PDB file of C-alpha atoms in Angstrom:
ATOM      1  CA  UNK A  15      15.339 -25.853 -44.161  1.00  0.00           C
ATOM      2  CA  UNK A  16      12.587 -24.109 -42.898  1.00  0.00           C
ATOM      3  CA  UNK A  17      11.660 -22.579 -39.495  1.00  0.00           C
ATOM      4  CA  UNK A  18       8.244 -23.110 -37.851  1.00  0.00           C
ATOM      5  CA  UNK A  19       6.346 -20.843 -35.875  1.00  0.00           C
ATOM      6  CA  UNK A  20       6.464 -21.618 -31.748  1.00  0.00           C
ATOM      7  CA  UNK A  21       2.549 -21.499 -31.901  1.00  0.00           C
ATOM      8  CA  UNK A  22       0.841 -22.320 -35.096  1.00  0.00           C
ATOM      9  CA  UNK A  23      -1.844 -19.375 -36.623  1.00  0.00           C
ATOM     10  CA  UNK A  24      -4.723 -20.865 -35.358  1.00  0.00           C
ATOM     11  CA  UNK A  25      -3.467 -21.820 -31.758  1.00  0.00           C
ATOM     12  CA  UNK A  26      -2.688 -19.189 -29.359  1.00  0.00           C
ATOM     13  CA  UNK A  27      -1.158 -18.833 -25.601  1.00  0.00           C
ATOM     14  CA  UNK A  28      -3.844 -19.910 -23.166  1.00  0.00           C
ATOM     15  CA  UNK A  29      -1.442 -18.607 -20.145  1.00  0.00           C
ATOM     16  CA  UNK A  30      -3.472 -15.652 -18.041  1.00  0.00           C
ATOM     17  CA  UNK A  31      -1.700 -12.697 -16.848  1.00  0.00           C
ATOM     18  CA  UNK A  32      -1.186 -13.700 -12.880  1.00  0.00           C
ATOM     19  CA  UNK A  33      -2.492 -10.906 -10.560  1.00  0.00           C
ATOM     20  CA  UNK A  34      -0.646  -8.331  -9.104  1.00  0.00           C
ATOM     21  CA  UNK A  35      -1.897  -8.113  -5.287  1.00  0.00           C
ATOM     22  CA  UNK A  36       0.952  -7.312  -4.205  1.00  0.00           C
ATOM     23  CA  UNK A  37       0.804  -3.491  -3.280  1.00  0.00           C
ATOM     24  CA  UNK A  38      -2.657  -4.149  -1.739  1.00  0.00           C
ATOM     25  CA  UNK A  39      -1.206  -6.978   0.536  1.00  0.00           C
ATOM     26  CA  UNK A  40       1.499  -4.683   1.107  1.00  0.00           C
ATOM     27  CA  UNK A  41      -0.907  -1.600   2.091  1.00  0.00           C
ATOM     28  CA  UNK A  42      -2.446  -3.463   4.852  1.00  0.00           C
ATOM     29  CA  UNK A  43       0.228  -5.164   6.388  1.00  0.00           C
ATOM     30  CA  UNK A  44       2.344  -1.696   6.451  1.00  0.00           C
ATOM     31  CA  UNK A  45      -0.695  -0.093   8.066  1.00  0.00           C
ATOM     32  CA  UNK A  46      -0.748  -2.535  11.059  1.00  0.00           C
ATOM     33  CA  UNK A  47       2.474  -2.070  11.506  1.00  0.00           C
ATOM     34  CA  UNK A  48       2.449   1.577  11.778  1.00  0.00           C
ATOM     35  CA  UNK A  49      -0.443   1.227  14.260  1.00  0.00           C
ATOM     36  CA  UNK A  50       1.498  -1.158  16.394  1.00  0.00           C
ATOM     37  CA  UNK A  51       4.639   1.561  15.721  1.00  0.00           C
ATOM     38  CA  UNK A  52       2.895   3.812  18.035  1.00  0.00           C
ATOM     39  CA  UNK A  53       2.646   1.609  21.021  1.00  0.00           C
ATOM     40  CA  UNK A  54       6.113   0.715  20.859  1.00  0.00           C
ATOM     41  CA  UNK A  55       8.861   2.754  22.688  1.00  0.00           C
ATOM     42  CA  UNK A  56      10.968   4.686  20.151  1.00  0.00           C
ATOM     43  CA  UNK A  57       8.790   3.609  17.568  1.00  0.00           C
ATOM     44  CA  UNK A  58       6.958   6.865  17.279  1.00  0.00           C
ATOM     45  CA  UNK A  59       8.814   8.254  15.036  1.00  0.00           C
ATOM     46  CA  UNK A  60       8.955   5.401  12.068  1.00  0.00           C
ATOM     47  CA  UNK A  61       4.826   5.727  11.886  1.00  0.00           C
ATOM     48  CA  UNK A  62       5.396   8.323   9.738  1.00  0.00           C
ATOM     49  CA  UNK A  63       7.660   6.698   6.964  1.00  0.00           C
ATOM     50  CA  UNK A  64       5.624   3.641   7.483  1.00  0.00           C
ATOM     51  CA  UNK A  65       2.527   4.934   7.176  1.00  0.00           C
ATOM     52  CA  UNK A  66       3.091   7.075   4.119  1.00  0.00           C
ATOM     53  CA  UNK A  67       4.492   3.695   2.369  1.00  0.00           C
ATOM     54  CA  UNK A  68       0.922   2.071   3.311  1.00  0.00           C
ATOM     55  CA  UNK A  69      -0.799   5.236   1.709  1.00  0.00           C
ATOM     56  CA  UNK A  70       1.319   4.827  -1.296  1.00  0.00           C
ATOM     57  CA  UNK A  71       0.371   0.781  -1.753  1.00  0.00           C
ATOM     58  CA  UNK A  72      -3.010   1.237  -1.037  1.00  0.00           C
ATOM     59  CA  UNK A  73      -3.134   4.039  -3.722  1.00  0.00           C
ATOM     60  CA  UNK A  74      -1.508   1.687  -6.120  1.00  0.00           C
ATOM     61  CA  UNK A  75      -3.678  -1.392  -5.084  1.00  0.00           C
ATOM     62  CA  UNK A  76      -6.863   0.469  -5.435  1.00  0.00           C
ATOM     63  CA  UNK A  77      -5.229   1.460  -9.346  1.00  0.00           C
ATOM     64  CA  UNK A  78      -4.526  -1.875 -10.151  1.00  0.00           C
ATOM     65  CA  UNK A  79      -8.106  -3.408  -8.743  1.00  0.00           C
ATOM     66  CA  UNK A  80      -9.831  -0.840 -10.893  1.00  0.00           C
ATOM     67  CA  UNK A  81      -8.008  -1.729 -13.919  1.00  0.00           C
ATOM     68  CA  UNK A  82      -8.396  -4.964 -13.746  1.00  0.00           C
ATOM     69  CA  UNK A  83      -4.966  -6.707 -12.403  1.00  0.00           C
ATOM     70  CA  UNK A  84      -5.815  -7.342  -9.005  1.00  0.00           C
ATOM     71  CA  UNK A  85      -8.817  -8.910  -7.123  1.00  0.00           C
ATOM     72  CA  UNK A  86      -7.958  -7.487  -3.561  1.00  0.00           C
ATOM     73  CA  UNK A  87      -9.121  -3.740  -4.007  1.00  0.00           C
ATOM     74  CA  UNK A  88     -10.731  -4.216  -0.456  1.00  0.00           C
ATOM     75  CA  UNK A  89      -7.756  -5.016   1.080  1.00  0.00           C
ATOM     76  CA  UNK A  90      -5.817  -2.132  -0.674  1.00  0.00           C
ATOM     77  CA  UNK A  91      -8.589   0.107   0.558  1.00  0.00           C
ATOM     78  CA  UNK A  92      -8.296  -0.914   4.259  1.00  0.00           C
ATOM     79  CA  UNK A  93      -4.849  -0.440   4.164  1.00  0.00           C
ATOM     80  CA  UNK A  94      -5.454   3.166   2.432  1.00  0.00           C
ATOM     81  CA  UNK A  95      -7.944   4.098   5.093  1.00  0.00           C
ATOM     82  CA  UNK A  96      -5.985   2.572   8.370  1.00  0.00           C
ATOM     83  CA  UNK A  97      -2.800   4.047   7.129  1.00  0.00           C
ATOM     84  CA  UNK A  98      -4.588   7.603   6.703  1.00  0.00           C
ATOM     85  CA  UNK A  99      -5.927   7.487  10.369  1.00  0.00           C
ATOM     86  CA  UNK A 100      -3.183   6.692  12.054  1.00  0.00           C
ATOM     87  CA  UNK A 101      -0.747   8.981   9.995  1.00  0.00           C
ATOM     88  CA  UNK A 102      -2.595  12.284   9.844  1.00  0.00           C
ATOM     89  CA  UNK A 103      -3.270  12.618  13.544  1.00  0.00           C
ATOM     90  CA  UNK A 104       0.809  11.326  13.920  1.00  0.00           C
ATOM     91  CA  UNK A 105       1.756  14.506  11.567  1.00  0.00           C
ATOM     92  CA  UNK A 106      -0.456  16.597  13.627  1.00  0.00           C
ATOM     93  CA  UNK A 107       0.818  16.096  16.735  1.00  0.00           C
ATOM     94  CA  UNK A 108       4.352  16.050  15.356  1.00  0.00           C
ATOM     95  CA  UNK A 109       4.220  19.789  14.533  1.00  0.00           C
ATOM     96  CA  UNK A 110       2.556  20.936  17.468  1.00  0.00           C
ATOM     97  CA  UNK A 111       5.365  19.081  19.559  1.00  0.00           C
ATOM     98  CA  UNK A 112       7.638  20.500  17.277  1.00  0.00           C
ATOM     99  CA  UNK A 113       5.940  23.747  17.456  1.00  0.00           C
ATOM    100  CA  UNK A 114       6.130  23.583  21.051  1.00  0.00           C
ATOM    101  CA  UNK A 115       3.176  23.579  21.996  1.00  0.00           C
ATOM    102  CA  UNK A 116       1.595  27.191  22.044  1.00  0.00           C
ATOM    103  CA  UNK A 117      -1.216  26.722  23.709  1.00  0.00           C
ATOM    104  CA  UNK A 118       0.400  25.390  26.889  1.00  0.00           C
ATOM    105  CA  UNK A 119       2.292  28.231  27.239  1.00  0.00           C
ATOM    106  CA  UNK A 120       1.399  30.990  30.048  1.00  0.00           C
TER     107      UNK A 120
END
């Protein structure tokens, strides 16, 4: 008895690769929420952790659009670019509260 082939040498898969918007998605909905983070009491301190994750998937998002994978490199770049703005000036202020504040000092 013989085996066949699952696909013939002439016929081929026609199934395309799905694509992987994911970390894009990801990027821009982590970046609102770090923005709304810093209007909520006690939620200061998670716009850091947040934010850096919506860095990180808009990084990966903007990979994955320029290779080919995904179709939502815009969205992975807003995400990139809101996430930067509102974590930087977060860090910032961070160490100069940590720092206490040098400048206030007389």
């Amino acid at each position: 008895m013989t085996q066949r082939a699952m696909f013939s040498p002439h016929q081929s898969s026609t199934a395309t690769p799905k694509d992987r918007d994911g970390a894009g998605t990801a990027a821009l909905v982590l970046a609102l929420a770090s923005y709304v983070l810093t209007t909520v009491e006690g939620g200061f301190f998670l716009v850091i952790p947040v934010g850096v994750a919506a860095i990180v998937g808009g990084v990966v998002g903007l990979r994955r659009a320029k290779r080919g994978e995904a179709r939502n490199g815009r969205m992975a770049r807003v995400g990139l670019v809101l996430g930067s703005v509102i974590t930087v000036p977060t860090v910032c202020f961070l160490m100069l509260l940590i720092a206490g504040l040098p400048g206030l000092h007389a």
